[in-house]
Tab-separated table of C-alpha atoms in Angstrom:
chain	number	residue	atom	x	y	z
A	1	MET	CA	115.662	176.746	50.510
A	2	ALA	CA	117.838	173.691	50.956
A	3	GLU	CA	116.378	170.350	51.933
A	4	THR	CA	116.751	169.352	55.592
A	5	LYS	CA	116.707	165.979	57.321
A	6	VAL	CA	114.722	165.670	60.518
A	7	LYS	CA	115.783	163.118	63.150
A	8	LYS	CA	113.773	162.505	66.317
A	9	ILE	CA	115.339	161.214	69.568
A	10	LYS	CA	112.868	159.941	72.130
A	11	ASN	CA	113.567	160.583	75.768
A	12	PRO	CA	111.093	159.084	78.280
A	13	LYS	CA	111.699	161.953	80.696
A	14	LYS	CA	112.219	164.948	78.488
A	15	GLY	CA	109.959	164.091	75.574
A	16	THR	CA	110.986	164.057	71.920
A	17	ILE	CA	113.970	166.032	70.726
A	18	GLN	CA	113.964	167.054	67.058
A	19	GLN	CA	117.380	167.331	65.502
A	20	ASP	CA	117.859	169.265	62.296
A	21	GLU	CA	120.840	168.325	60.222
A	22	ASP	CA	121.424	170.800	57.459
A	23	SER	CA	123.327	170.131	54.357
A	24	SER	CA	125.324	173.299	55.021
A	25	SER	CA	125.966	175.431	58.092
A	26	GLY	CA	124.308	178.486	56.564
A	27	SER	CA	120.993	176.892	55.566
A	28	SER	CA	117.675	178.206	56.843
A	29	VAL	CA	115.017	176.293	58.868
A	30	THR	CA	111.384	176.090	57.788
A	31	PRO	CA	108.757	176.897	60.403
A	32	PRO	CA	107.464	173.762	62.167
A	33	ASP	CA	103.860	172.615	61.812
A	34	GLU	CA	101.536	173.030	64.737
A	35	ASP	CA	100.487	169.339	64.578
A	36	ASN	CA	104.114	168.084	64.795
A	37	GLU	CA	105.170	170.245	67.735
A	38	ASP	CA	106.280	168.190	70.746
A	39	VAL	CA	107.011	169.044	74.336
A	40	GLY	CA	110.673	169.894	74.881
A	41	GLN	CA	111.364	170.225	71.132
A	42	ILE	CA	114.571	172.053	70.436
A	43	GLY	CA	114.057	175.122	68.263
A	44	GLN	CA	110.324	175.301	68.961
A	45	GLY	CA	108.827	178.606	67.944
A	46	VAL	CA	111.884	179.675	65.978
A	47	GLY	CA	111.163	181.448	62.737
A	48	THR	CA	112.885	181.268	59.431
A	49	ALA	CA	116.077	182.815	60.766
A	50	ALA	CA	119.276	180.829	60.342
A	51	ILE	CA	120.436	178.940	63.442
A	52	THR	CA	123.486	176.964	64.452
A	53	ILE	CA	123.409	173.476	65.970
A	54	ASN	CA	124.183	173.385	69.682
A	55	ARG	CA	126.037	170.089	70.266
A	56	ASP	CA	126.000	170.489	74.042
A	57	GLU	CA	122.241	169.990	74.204
A	58	TYR	CA	122.437	166.807	72.120
A	59	LEU	CA	125.395	165.486	74.136
A	60	LEU	CA	123.496	166.196	77.334
A	61	ALA	CA	120.426	164.385	75.971
A	62	PHE	CA	122.591	161.464	74.824
A	63	ARG	CA	124.220	161.217	78.252
A	64	ASP	CA	120.823	161.307	79.934
A	65	LEU	CA	119.535	158.576	77.645
A	66	ALA	CA	122.688	156.485	78.184
A	67	PHE	CA	122.357	156.921	81.956
A	68	ASP	CA	118.691	155.929	81.806
A	69	ARG	CA	119.582	152.931	79.621
A	70	ASN	CA	122.260	151.809	82.104
A	71	GLN	CA	119.847	152.203	85.016
A	72	LEU	CA	117.164	150.188	83.202
A	73	GLN	CA	119.752	147.537	82.273
A	74	ILE	CA	120.839	147.225	85.941
A	75	LYS	CA	117.195	147.036	87.038
A	76	ASN	CA	116.523	144.388	84.370
A	77	ASN	CA	119.513	142.293	85.506
A	78	LEU	CA	118.436	142.613	89.138
A	79	LEU	CA	114.896	141.509	88.288
A	80	HIS	CA	116.230	138.562	86.261
A	81	ARG	CA	118.401	137.538	89.206
A	82	ARG	CA	115.472	137.772	91.627
A	83	LEU	CA	113.329	135.718	89.260
A	84	ALA	CA	116.078	133.094	89.017
A	85	GLU	CA	116.377	132.918	92.835
A	86	TYR	CA	112.597	132.709	93.179
A	87	PHE	CA	112.367	129.865	90.657
A	88	LYS	CA	115.247	128.040	92.358
A	89	LYS	CA	113.551	128.361	95.754
A	90	ARG	CA	110.324	127.044	94.248
A	91	LYS	CA	112.309	124.223	92.562
A	92	LEU	CA	111.236	125.461	89.135
A	93	ASP	CA	114.620	125.268	87.427
A	94	HIS	CA	112.959	124.025	84.249
A	95	VAL	CA	111.580	127.560	83.738
A	96	LEU	CA	115.133	128.907	83.340
A	97	LYS	CA	116.106	126.200	80.868
A	98	PRO	CA	115.388	126.673	77.165
A	99	LEU	CA	112.110	125.129	76.193
A	100	GLU	CA	112.515	121.862	74.292
A	101	GLY	CA	110.479	121.381	71.166
A	102	ALA	CA	109.677	125.085	70.796
A	103	HIS	CA	109.305	124.675	67.046
A	104	ASP	CA	106.730	121.900	67.535
A	105	LEU	CA	104.896	123.968	70.108
A	106	GLU	CA	104.863	126.923	67.739
A	107	GLU	CA	103.447	124.725	64.997
A	108	LYS	CA	100.809	123.409	67.398
A	109	TYR	CA	100.002	126.985	68.396
A	110	GLN	CA	99.642	127.951	64.747
A	111	GLN	CA	97.375	124.945	64.185
A	112	LYS	CA	95.293	125.999	67.182
A	113	LEU	CA	95.069	129.492	65.741
A	114	PHE	CA	93.991	128.108	62.368
A	115	SER	CA	91.381	125.899	64.037
A	116	TYR	CA	90.225	128.922	66.071
A	117	GLU	CA	89.887	130.946	62.891
A	118	GLU	CA	87.950	128.124	61.249
A	119	LEU	CA	85.660	127.869	64.273
A	120	LYS	CA	85.211	131.616	64.239
A	121	GLU	CA	84.350	131.577	60.536
A	122	LYS	CA	82.009	128.650	61.121
A	123	GLU	CA	80.347	130.552	63.964
A	124	GLU	CA	79.971	133.604	61.727
A	125	ARG	CA	78.439	131.466	58.983
A	126	GLU	CA	76.099	129.844	61.506
A	127	MET	CA	75.122	133.248	62.884
A	128	ALA	CA	74.484	134.486	59.335
A	129	ASP	CA	72.375	131.383	58.628
A	130	ILE	CA	70.469	131.888	61.872
A	131	LYS	CA	69.854	135.556	61.040
A	132	THR	CA	68.698	134.575	57.542
A	133	LYS	CA	66.364	131.927	58.928
A	134	LEU	CA	65.139	134.359	61.583
A	135	GLN	CA	64.394	136.951	58.940
A	136	ALA	CA	62.590	134.309	56.864
A	137	VAL	CA	60.547	133.247	59.906
A	138	GLU	CA	59.767	136.881	60.734
A	139	THR	CA	58.734	137.480	57.140
A	140	GLN	CA	56.578	134.344	57.198
A	141	TYR	CA	55.122	135.378	60.548
A	142	GLY	CA	54.319	138.851	59.213
A	143	ASP	CA	52.701	137.407	56.078
A	144	LYS	CA	50.599	134.954	58.085
A	145	LEU	CA	49.648	137.635	60.577
A	146	GLU	CA	48.651	139.990	57.791
A	147	HIS	CA	46.704	137.212	56.060
A	148	ALA	CA	44.924	136.303	59.323
A	149	GLU	CA	44.028	139.939	60.018
A	150	LYS	CA	42.821	140.300	56.474
A	151	LYS	CA	40.649	137.175	56.741
A	152	PHE	CA	39.326	138.346	60.107
A	153	ASP	CA	38.449	141.718	58.637
A	154	GLU	CA	36.730	140.000	55.723
A	155	LEU	CA	34.864	137.792	58.210
A	156	GLN	CA	33.702	140.812	60.180
A	157	ILE	CA	32.627	142.576	56.975
A	158	LEU	CA	30.702	139.467	55.983
A	159	GLU	CA	29.147	139.255	59.447
A	160	ARG	CA	28.297	142.983	59.337
A	161	ASN	CA	26.684	142.590	55.909
A	162	THR	CA	24.879	139.504	57.074
A	163	GLY	CA	23.745	140.997	60.371
A	164	THR	CA	22.485	144.250	58.903
A	165	GLY	CA	18.754	144.090	58.346
A	166	LEU	CA	18.121	140.961	60.392
A	167	ILE	CA	15.016	140.756	62.612
A	168	TYR	CA	14.675	139.314	66.101
A	169	SER	CA	12.646	136.074	65.939
A	170	LYS	CA	10.939	136.730	69.285
A	171	LYS	CA	10.393	140.480	69.099
A	172	GLY	CA	10.029	140.870	65.370
A	173	LYS	CA	12.116	144.073	65.417
A	174	PRO	CA	15.105	144.672	63.140
A	175	ILE	CA	18.601	144.588	64.705
A	176	ALA	CA	20.185	148.008	64.963
A	177	ASP	CA	23.476	148.804	63.254
A	178	LYS	CA	24.988	149.896	66.587
A	179	THR	CA	24.183	146.531	68.058
A	180	VAL	CA	25.855	144.809	65.129
A	181	GLN	CA	28.871	147.117	65.464
A	182	ARG	CA	28.979	146.516	69.228
A	183	LEU	CA	28.850	142.768	68.701
A	184	LEU	CA	31.582	142.950	66.104
A	185	THR	CA	33.726	145.114	68.406
A	186	LEU	CA	33.074	142.688	71.250
A	187	GLN	CA	34.012	139.817	68.966
A	188	ARG	CA	37.277	141.569	67.992
A	189	SER	CA	38.143	142.281	71.627
A	190	LYS	CA	37.280	138.746	72.655
A	191	THR	CA	39.312	137.408	69.745
A	192	GLU	CA	42.268	139.562	70.837
A	193	GLN	CA	41.835	138.307	74.418
A	194	VAL	CA	41.658	134.717	73.169
A	195	SER	CA	44.771	135.203	71.062
A	196	GLY	CA	46.529	136.783	74.057
A	197	LEU	CA	45.433	133.941	76.312
A	198	TRP	CA	46.424	131.419	73.681
A	199	LEU	CA	49.840	133.051	73.363
A	200	ARG	CA	50.132	133.096	77.141
A	201	TYR	CA	49.105	129.457	77.224
A	202	ILE	CA	51.739	128.591	74.619
A	203	ARG	CA	54.387	130.489	76.585
A	204	VAL	CA	53.324	128.805	79.823
A	205	ARG	CA	53.236	125.448	78.056
A	206	ASN	CA	56.727	126.020	76.684
A	207	ALA	CA	57.918	127.180	80.136
A	208	VAL	CA	56.353	124.101	81.714
A	209	ALA	CA	57.992	121.934	79.066
A	210	GLU	CA	61.340	123.632	79.760
A	211	LEU	CA	60.874	123.195	83.518
A	212	ASP	CA	59.946	119.553	82.968
A	213	ALA	CA	63.033	119.114	80.851
A	214	ILE	CA	65.112	120.849	83.533
A	215	VAL	CA	63.567	118.660	86.248
A	216	ARG	CA	64.166	115.555	84.160
A	217	LYS	CA	67.672	116.768	83.519
A	218	LEU	CA	68.162	117.355	87.239
A	219	GLU	CA	66.676	113.978	88.006
A	220	MET	CA	68.879	112.384	85.368
A	221	LEU	CA	72.434	112.259	86.689
A	222	GLY	CA	73.658	110.426	83.639
A	223	PRO	CA	72.536	108.184	80.815
A	224	GLY	CA	70.115	105.806	82.516
A	225	LEU	CA	70.750	107.257	86.016
A	226	TYR	CA	68.097	109.131	87.992
A	227	VAL	CA	67.744	110.689	91.448
A	228	ALA	CA	65.895	107.603	92.686
A	229	HIS	CA	68.845	105.545	91.643
A	230	TYR	CA	71.076	108.021	93.449
A	231	GLU	CA	68.988	107.698	96.627
A	232	GLN	CA	69.118	103.920	96.365
A	233	LEU	CA	72.846	104.131	95.792
A	234	TYR	CA	73.124	106.485	98.795
A	235	ILE	CA	71.311	103.945	100.988
A	236	ASP	CA	73.518	101.183	99.638
A	237	ASN	CA	76.527	103.410	100.272
A	238	GLN	CA	75.488	103.890	103.901
A	239	ASN	CA	75.073	100.125	104.315
A	240	PHE	CA	78.421	99.536	102.684
A	241	MET	CA	80.025	102.193	104.907
A	242	ALA	CA	78.689	100.383	107.994
A	243	LYS	CA	80.086	97.125	106.635
A	244	ILE	CA	83.360	98.875	105.848
A	245	GLU	CA	83.571	100.112	109.454
A	246	GLU	CA	83.039	96.561	110.664
A	247	ARG	CA	85.654	95.347	108.229
A	248	GLU	CA	87.995	98.104	109.381
A	249	ASP	CA	87.634	96.944	112.992
A	250	GLU	CA	88.346	93.419	111.863
A	251	LEU	CA	91.205	94.728	109.758
A	252	ILE	CA	92.648	96.527	112.811
A	253	ARG	CA	92.530	93.269	114.771
A	254	ASN	CA	94.116	91.440	111.856
A	255	ARG	CA	96.790	94.117	111.621
A	256	ALA	CA	97.572	93.651	115.315
A	257	LYS	CA	97.825	89.907	114.727
A	258	CYS	CA	99.952	90.525	111.664
A	259	THR	CA	102.228	92.768	113.732
A	260	GLU	CA	102.649	90.011	116.331
A	261	HIS	CA	103.218	87.459	113.606
A	262	ASN	CA	105.721	89.757	111.929
A	263	GLN	CA	107.596	90.090	115.210
A	264	ILE	CA	107.554	86.299	115.599
A	265	LEU	CA	108.713	85.928	112.001
A	266	ALA	CA	111.495	88.454	112.629
A	267	HIS	CA	112.587	86.454	115.687
A	268	ILE	CA	112.426	83.261	113.640
A	269	ARG	CA	114.426	84.931	110.865
A	270	GLU	CA	117.087	85.915	113.396
A	271	LYS	CA	117.185	82.355	114.660
A	272	MET	CA	117.289	81.072	111.101
A	273	HIS	CA	120.130	83.458	110.348
A	274	HIS	CA	122.036	82.213	113.385
A	275	THR	CA	121.170	78.637	112.444
A	276	ASN	CA	122.387	79.255	108.908
A	277	GLU	CA	125.662	80.558	110.281
A	278	VAL	CA	125.961	77.469	112.503
A	279	ILE	CA	125.108	75.302	109.485
A	280	ASP	CA	127.800	77.045	107.458
A	281	PHE	CA	130.392	76.457	110.170
A	282	THR	CA	129.183	72.879	110.559
A	283	GLU	CA	129.391	72.348	106.809
A	284	CYS	CA	132.968	73.635	106.916
A	285	ASP	CA	133.723	71.235	109.787
A	286	LEU	CA	131.921	68.491	107.867
A	287	GLY	CA	134.124	69.174	104.861
A	288	ASP	CA	137.216	68.941	107.045
A	289	ALA	CA	135.850	65.760	108.619
A	290	GLU	CA	135.155	64.307	105.166
A	291	ILE	CA	138.705	65.145	104.116
A	292	GLU	CA	140.010	63.504	107.302
A	293	CYS	CA	137.681	60.577	106.658
A	294	LEU	CA	139.124	60.173	103.150
A	295	ARG	CA	142.617	60.350	104.566
A	296	ALA	CA	141.665	57.853	107.281
A	297	ARG	CA	140.223	55.544	104.623
A	298	GLU	CA	143.463	55.773	102.670
A	299	ASP	CA	145.429	55.094	105.884
A	300	LEU	CA	142.991	52.268	106.697
A	301	SER	CA	143.662	50.651	103.353
A	302	THR	CA	147.410	50.962	104.006
A	303	VAL	CA	147.017	49.540	107.526
A	304	LYS	CA	144.897	46.676	106.171
A	305	ARG	CA	147.577	45.862	103.627
A	306	ARG	CA	150.197	45.887	106.392
A	307	ARG	CA	147.914	43.738	108.541
A	308	ASP	CA	147.498	41.283	105.703
A	309	ARG	CA	151.246	41.164	105.163
A	310	LEU	CA	151.786	40.605	108.917
A	311	ARG	CA	149.132	37.926	108.910
A	312	TRP	CA	150.822	36.215	106.002
A	313	ALA	CA	154.229	36.554	107.712
A	314	LEU	CA	152.788	35.276	110.980
A	315	GLN	CA	151.217	32.371	109.147
A	316	GLY	CA	154.590	31.624	107.587
A	317	GLU	CA	156.307	31.922	110.934
A	318	ARG	CA	153.731	29.616	112.436
A	319	LEU	CA	154.341	27.147	109.655
A	320	LYS	CA	158.092	27.452	110.267
A	321	ALA	CA	157.673	27.160	114.061
A	322	GLY	CA	155.779	23.957	113.771
A	323	LEU	CA	155.094	22.526	117.310
A	324	LEU	CA	156.089	25.803	118.960
A	325	THR	CA	152.729	27.068	118.215
A	326	ARG	CA	151.311	24.764	120.867
A	327	LYS	CA	150.724	26.360	124.243
A	328	ASP	CA	151.919	23.546	126.457
A	329	LEU	CA	155.159	23.264	124.521
A	330	LEU	CA	155.586	27.001	124.662
A	331	ARG	CA	154.962	26.902	128.370
A	332	ASP	CA	157.597	24.161	128.787
A	333	PHE	CA	159.919	26.115	126.526
A	334	GLN	CA	159.388	29.235	128.628
A	335	ASN	CA	160.003	27.272	131.845
A	336	ALA	CA	163.091	25.727	130.306
A	337	THR	CA	164.269	29.125	129.165
A	338	GLU	CA	163.799	30.525	132.646
A	339	GLU	CA	165.634	27.588	134.134
A	340	VAL	CA	168.450	28.071	131.633
A	341	VAL	CA	168.608	31.721	132.604
A	342	GLN	CA	168.771	30.775	136.285
A	343	LEU	CA	171.436	28.188	135.588
A	344	ARG	CA	173.436	30.696	133.601
A	345	ALA	CA	173.216	33.105	136.449
A	346	ARG	CA	174.325	30.399	138.844
A	347	LYS	CA	177.059	29.420	136.402
A	348	GLU	CA	178.282	32.978	136.291
A	349	ILE	CA	178.228	33.117	140.110
A	350	LEU	CA	180.183	29.853	140.306
A	351	GLU	CA	182.629	31.024	137.634
A	352	ALA	CA	183.128	34.225	139.597
A	353	GLN	CA	183.753	32.197	142.785
A	354	ILE	CA	186.142	29.899	140.912
A	355	SER	CA	188.062	32.824	139.409
A	356	LYS	CA	188.217	34.435	142.787
A	357	THR	CA	189.411	31.260	144.444
A	358	THR	CA	191.975	30.777	141.663
A	359	LYS	CA	193.353	34.237	142.195
A	360	GLU	CA	193.591	33.679	145.931
A	361	LEU	CA	195.489	30.423	145.297
A	362	ARG	CA	197.882	32.161	142.925
A	363	ARG	CA	198.549	34.880	145.442
A	364	ALA	CA	199.027	32.308	148.141
A	365	ARG	CA	201.513	30.385	145.943
A	366	GLN	CA	203.372	33.568	145.122
A	367	ARG	CA	203.710	34.393	148.794
A	368	MET	CA	204.903	30.935	149.497
A	369	GLN	CA	207.465	31.082	146.699
A	370	MET	CA	208.652	34.446	147.852
A	371	HIS	CA	209.076	33.146	151.382
A	372	HIS	CA	211.114	30.024	150.388
A	373	ALA	CA	213.184	31.517	147.505
A	374	PRO	CA	216.831	32.812	148.115
A	375	ARG	CA	217.401	36.483	148.628
A	376	HIS	CA	219.919	36.933	145.710
A	377	GLU	CA	217.237	36.190	143.171
A	378	THR	CA	215.959	39.216	141.564
A	379	PRO	CA	212.340	39.962	140.990
A	380	THR	CA	212.989	39.448	137.332
A	381	ASP	CA	213.904	35.874	137.895
A	382	GLN	CA	210.850	35.523	140.031
A	383	MET	CA	208.918	36.732	137.273
């Protein structure tokens, strides 16, 4: 029988398909084991007869698996998109970004795992030590208990031996063995009761000690802090709260005042701003005025120099004028000048009259000459 190769294809819907690839087309198939039979296995229950491979079944299974894979891929993409939209709505974009320092975080995680393993091993060692100690204590307890019971039995045997054959001092009768046995039994029972009560007392004492520790622990809020301190602090807190309320009322009044003052300061700032603007304009005008002042000073120096020159010229003219600088002489000179002007005007009037009279005389002479001269004289000769 030729060797065969078995290949399994897993289908989530149809189970596992077992494919037999033979080395030759005419090879035989061995019967499958009962433990390896799967649901939907191709060729299940077939005997040792030779079979041929049906490719249609495998193609159909492959197509089904490819379809399922595509559907799962689409579903995966859709879920990734919904997760991305959800994280964007929640403003958790950093989740979609690759984590920075992943290697360091992995190392830290490994360190945490190592420390956890160490703690676990330490806990196991501690538990083993505790079990060992517990076993030692139990062994010691058993030994002591056995020793105590043995000593008690020896004590009772000694008491029984001692009590047997004794005689009552008052009655003078010997003590019966039953009485001794009853007393010893009573002693054992009383001893057991005492041990039980003592154990109960120890348990109660331990419980009381635990409760006291719990109460102290409850009373102790911290190192050096107790419930009494807490109550005192609570009272102080109430007092401080009352003071805080008073301070809050005062603070509200101060806030109102501060609001008014802030409004006043805002008004003052506006005025200051306007004043600063006016100051700026005034400084500009002042600069222009300073420039004009400098120019005026330069012009003033020029005018002063001209004034000095005129003064010097006037002084020279005065020196040249001599007596004309006197007022009475100037007045006489002015009067004389006016008189000269009047005389000139009169002279001109007289000269005009004289010229006029002269012309009239000439015309009169010409008329007279024309009247007495002969007629044959021509005007040229008259001329």
